[in-house]
Short mmCIF file of C-alpha atoms in Angstrom, two decimals:
data_model
loop_
_atom_site.label_atom_id
_atom_site.label_comp_id
_atom_site.label_asym_id
_atom_site.label_seq_id
_atom_site.Cartn_x
_atom_site.Cartn_y
_atom_site.Cartn_z
CA UNK D 1 0.00 0.00 0.00
CA UNK D 2 1.51 3.33 -1.05
CA UNK D 3 1.47 6.50 1.05
CA UNK D 4 -1.50 8.05 -0.75
CA UNK D 5 -3.62 4.92 -0.30
CA UNK D 6 -2.65 4.70 3.38
CA UNK D 7 -3.54 8.36 3.95
CA UNK D 8 -6.91 7.89 2.25
CA UNK D 9 -7.62 4.88 4.44
CA UNK D 10 -6.73 6.79 7.61
CA UNK D 11 -8.97 9.69 6.58
CA UNK D 12 -11.85 7.29 5.88
CA UNK D 13 -11.39 5.67 9.30
CA UNK D 14 -11.29 9.09 11.00
CA UNK D 15 -14.52 10.08 9.29
CA UNK D 16 -16.11 6.79 10.33
CA UNK D 17 -15.10 7.35 13.97
CA UNK D 18 -16.48 10.91 13.90
CA UNK D 19 -19.77 9.70 12.42
CA UNK D 20 -20.03 6.95 15.04
CA UNK D 21 -19.34 9.43 17.84
CA UNK D 22 -22.12 11.66 16.53
CA UNK D 23 -24.44 8.65 16.42
CA UNK D 24 -23.59 7.72 20.01
CA UNK D 25 -24.27 11.27 21.17
CA UNK D 26 -27.63 11.20 19.40
CA UNK D 27 -28.55 7.86 21.00
CA UNK D 28 -27.54 9.15 24.42
CA UNK D 29 -29.62 12.29 23.86
CA UNK D 30 -32.66 10.17 22.93
CA UNK D 31 -32.28 8.06 26.08
CA UNK D 32 -31.92 11.18 28.25
CA UNK D 33 -35.10 12.63 26.74
CA UNK D 34 -37.02 9.39 27.23
CA UNK D 35 -35.98 9.29 30.89
CA UNK D 36 -37.04 12.92 31.33
CA UNK D 37 -40.45 12.26 29.78
CA UNK D 38 -41.10 9.14 31.83
CA UNK D 39 -39.99 10.84 35.04
CA UNK D 40 -42.41 13.69 34.28
CA UNK D 41 -45.22 11.13 34.06
CA UNK D 42 -44.42 9.78 37.53
CA UNK D 43 -44.34 13.30 38.98
CA UNK D 44 -47.66 14.24 37.37
CA UNK D 45 -49.27 11.12 38.83
CA UNK D 46 -49.08 12.72 42.29
CA UNK D 47 -48.80 16.36 41.17
CA UNK D 48 -45.31 16.76 42.63
CA UNK D 49 -45.21 20.47 41.91
CA UNK D 50 -41.53 21.34 42.20
CA UNK D 51 -40.38 18.21 40.39
CA UNK D 52 -42.76 18.98 37.51
CA UNK D 53 -41.61 22.60 37.23
CA UNK D 54 -37.96 21.50 37.28
CA UNK D 55 -38.55 19.37 34.16
CA UNK D 56 -39.01 22.55 32.10
CA UNK D 57 -36.45 24.82 30.49
CA UNK D 58 -35.87 28.42 31.53
CA UNK D 59 -36.44 29.54 27.93
CA UNK D 60 -39.13 32.15 27.13
CA UNK D 61 -40.31 29.70 24.44
CA UNK D 62 -41.74 27.31 27.05
CA UNK D 63 -45.41 26.64 26.33
CA UNK D 64 -48.20 24.41 27.65
CA UNK D 65 -50.80 24.06 24.91
CA UNK D 66 -53.63 22.45 26.90
CA UNK D 67 -57.27 22.01 25.97
CA UNK D 68 -58.02 24.62 28.65
CA UNK D 69 -55.82 27.19 26.89
CA UNK D 70 -52.14 28.08 26.56
CA UNK D 71 -49.74 28.83 29.42
CA UNK D 72 -46.54 30.64 28.45
CA UNK D 73 -43.04 30.56 29.88
CA UNK D 74 -41.87 28.84 33.02
CA UNK D 75 -44.11 31.23 34.93
CA UNK D 76 -47.04 29.75 33.00
CA UNK D 77 -45.97 26.24 34.02
CA UNK D 78 -45.86 27.33 37.66
CA UNK D 79 -49.25 29.02 37.38
CA UNK D 80 -50.92 25.97 35.85
CA UNK D 81 -49.59 23.39 38.28
CA UNK D 82 -49.79 25.67 41.34
CA UNK D 83 -53.53 25.14 41.81
CA UNK D 84 -52.98 21.37 42.15
CA UNK D 85 -49.95 21.73 44.42
CA UNK D 86 -51.89 20.60 47.48
CA UNK D 87 -53.99 17.88 45.85
CA UNK D 88 -55.75 15.62 48.39
CA UNK D 89 -54.27 12.15 49.08
CA UNK D 90 -56.95 10.37 47.03
CA UNK D 91 -56.00 12.39 43.93
CA UNK D 92 -54.10 10.54 41.21
CA UNK D 93 -53.34 11.49 37.62
CA UNK D 94 -51.65 8.38 36.27
CA UNK D 95 -50.90 9.03 32.62
CA UNK D 96 -48.36 6.45 31.51
CA UNK D 97 -45.79 7.78 29.04
CA UNK D 98 -45.72 5.06 26.38
CA UNK D 99 -44.88 4.39 22.70
CA UNK D 100 -42.48 7.33 22.62
CA UNK D 101 -40.84 8.47 19.39
CA UNK D 102 -38.02 11.03 19.76
CA UNK D 103 -36.27 12.91 16.94
CA UNK D 104 -33.23 15.11 17.53
CA UNK D 105 -32.85 18.24 15.38
CA UNK D 106 -29.75 18.25 13.11
CA UNK D 107 -28.00 20.84 15.30
CA UNK D 108 -28.45 18.62 18.38
CA UNK D 109 -29.86 21.49 20.44
CA UNK D 110 -33.59 20.79 20.20
CA UNK D 111 -35.76 17.72 19.76
CA UNK D 112 -39.35 16.64 19.25
CA UNK D 113 -41.28 13.71 20.66
CA UNK D 114 -44.66 12.03 20.47
CA UNK D 115 -46.11 9.91 23.27
CA UNK D 116 -49.30 8.20 24.25
CA UNK D 117 -50.43 9.13 27.76
CA UNK D 118 -52.90 6.59 29.10
CA UNK D 119 -54.04 5.86 32.62
CA UNK D 120 -56.42 6.22 35.51
CA UNK D 121 -57.55 9.59 36.83
CA UNK D 122 -58.90 10.02 40.37
CA UNK D 123 -60.30 13.46 41.21
CA UNK D 124 -61.94 13.97 44.64
CA UNK D 125 -65.01 16.23 44.45
CA UNK D 126 -66.90 16.93 47.59
CA UNK D 127 -67.45 13.62 49.34
CA UNK D 128 -66.99 11.58 46.17
CA UNK D 129 -64.11 10.65 43.86
CA UNK D 130 -64.51 10.95 40.09
CA UNK D 131 -62.68 8.08 38.39
CA UNK D 132 -61.96 7.59 34.71
CA UNK D 133 -59.53 6.25 32.13
CA UNK D 134 -58.02 8.88 29.86
CA UNK D 135 -56.20 8.32 26.57
CA UNK D 136 -54.14 11.31 25.51
CA UNK D 137 -51.38 12.15 23.04
CA UNK D 138 -48.43 14.45 23.72
CA UNK D 139 -46.52 16.28 21.00
CA UNK D 140 -43.42 17.45 22.82
CA UNK D 141 -40.64 19.95 22.27
CA UNK D 142 -37.31 19.65 24.11
CA UNK D 143 -34.24 21.85 24.39
CA UNK D 144 -30.72 21.17 25.64
CA UNK D 145 -29.72 23.77 28.25
CA UNK D 146 -26.16 23.67 29.58
CA UNK D 147 -25.83 20.05 28.49
CA UNK D 148 -29.11 18.88 30.05
CA UNK D 149 -32.30 18.06 28.16
CA UNK D 150 -35.42 19.84 29.40
CA UNK D 151 -39.02 20.18 28.29
CA UNK D 152 -39.76 23.15 26.07
CA UNK D 153 -43.37 22.66 24.97
CA UNK D 154 -46.33 20.32 25.29
CA UNK D 155 -49.29 20.04 22.93
CA UNK D 156 -52.04 17.78 24.25
CA UNK D 157 -55.17 16.11 22.94
CA UNK D 158 -57.60 13.59 24.46
CA UNK D 159 -59.04 11.28 21.77
CA UNK D 160 -61.28 9.56 24.33
CA UNK D 161 -61.96 8.93 28.00
CA UNK D 162 -63.87 6.16 29.78
CA UNK D 163 -66.08 6.63 32.83
CA UNK D 164 -66.31 3.66 35.20
CA UNK D 165 -69.82 3.27 36.59
CA UNK D 166 -68.98 0.96 39.51
CA UNK D 167 -65.83 2.78 40.54
CA UNK D 168 -62.41 1.26 41.11
CA UNK D 169 -60.94 -0.76 43.94
CA UNK D 170 -58.39 1.36 45.80
CA UNK D 171 -55.42 0.06 47.82
CA UNK D 172 -57.54 -0.20 50.96
CA UNK D 173 -59.98 -2.46 49.06
CA UNK D 174 -57.38 -4.49 47.16
CA UNK D 175 -55.37 -5.27 50.28
CA UNK D 176 -58.24 -5.82 52.72
CA UNK D 177 -58.09 -9.66 52.43
CA UNK D 178 -54.39 -9.65 53.28
CA UNK D 179 -54.92 -7.40 56.30
CA UNK D 180 -57.80 -9.64 57.40
CA UNK D 181 -55.60 -12.75 57.24
CA UNK D 182 -57.57 -14.26 54.34
CA UNK D 183 -54.59 -14.98 52.06
CA UNK D 184 -54.68 -18.70 51.17
CA UNK D 185 -51.26 -18.93 49.54
CA UNK D 186 -47.98 -20.06 51.13
CA UNK D 187 -47.15 -18.49 54.47
CA UNK D 188 -44.73 -15.57 53.99
CA UNK D 189 -41.34 -15.64 55.67
CA UNK D 190 -42.06 -12.22 57.14
CA UNK D 191 -45.63 -11.31 58.10
CA UNK D 192 -47.21 -8.14 56.73
CA UNK D 193 -46.68 -4.82 58.43
CA UNK D 194 -50.13 -3.32 58.98
CA UNK D 195 -48.57 0.13 58.84
CA UNK D 196 -47.04 -0.53 55.41
CA UNK D 197 -48.03 2.56 53.45
CA UNK D 198 -48.49 0.55 50.27
CA UNK D 199 -51.95 -0.23 51.67
CA UNK D 200 -52.96 3.46 51.59
CA UNK D 201 -54.44 5.61 48.84
CA UNK D 202 -52.15 8.50 48.00
CA UNK D 203 -48.88 6.73 48.81
CA UNK D 204 -46.04 7.61 46.43
CA UNK D 205 -43.90 4.55 45.75
CA UNK D 206 -40.33 5.88 46.30
CA UNK D 207 -38.13 6.54 43.27
CA UNK D 208 -34.69 4.92 43.00
CA UNK D 209 -33.35 7.82 40.90
CA UNK D 210 -32.83 11.56 41.47
CA UNK D 211 -34.56 14.22 39.38
CA UNK D 212 -33.20 13.91 35.80
CA UNK D 213 -32.76 17.68 35.42
CA UNK D 214 -31.69 18.91 38.87
CA UNK D 215 -30.04 15.73 40.18
CA UNK D 216 -31.78 16.38 43.52
CA UNK D 217 -33.61 13.89 45.71
CA UNK D 218 -37.36 14.06 45.05
CA UNK D 219 -40.01 14.89 47.65
CA UNK D 220 -41.98 11.65 47.94
CA UNK D 221 -40.71 10.90 51.47
CA UNK D 222 -41.90 14.30 52.67
CA UNK D 223 -45.31 13.81 51.04
CA UNK D 224 -45.61 10.27 52.39
CA UNK D 225 -44.81 11.51 55.90
CA UNK D 226 -47.73 13.96 55.67
CA UNK D 227 -49.94 11.13 54.38
CA UNK D 228 -48.91 8.90 57.30
CA UNK D 229 -49.83 11.65 59.74
CA UNK D 230 -53.16 12.22 58.01
CA UNK D 231 -54.04 8.51 57.84
CA UNK D 232 -52.79 7.79 61.35
CA UNK D 233 -50.01 5.25 60.73
CA UNK D 234 -46.91 5.02 62.89
CA UNK D 235 -44.51 5.90 60.05
#
């Protein structure tokens, strides 16, 4: 192989490495965005106000395009979620973030995504709880700020919802047989703890990961402590 051929081969290999590095960055960006979106879904389930707000960019282009109207900027995000900041324990807004498709813009600074959001909604009203299934679609915008992906915009539509006439069984109902000693399976090695908060409506199952934007510990332990006090457990 002569010098010219060797040089051409080296240049081709360098280009291949550069292209592969760009591809790896793009894949890492997509995974970071997917984690952000899914974390947002868990925070919305219990209306964890600060964690939700922290998912959004500081850009003036931030927008919530809801069916109720549009909320602009990070101040608009705060305004919208503020009124649900102290949602009662029986409230739940479980919209699972599924079937996500994420596309990174060529410059690598912004991205778009589309997700189904499906799940059970529990809204206390007076002495009753309104329960339904909701199927929604998110069209998302994302932006990379200081190396971290954040939400820039949400457009939202609800193709359909389902009302459940008989209501749903809540944790207190689902777990009543276990608490009453009616389980007919093999005896557990450790008996149940009657103060286990998994038996309570409103309990936030602790996250194993910090907030994907701030890196801070999330507030579920604080909220669960208030729930324990309200429900009268020893936790």
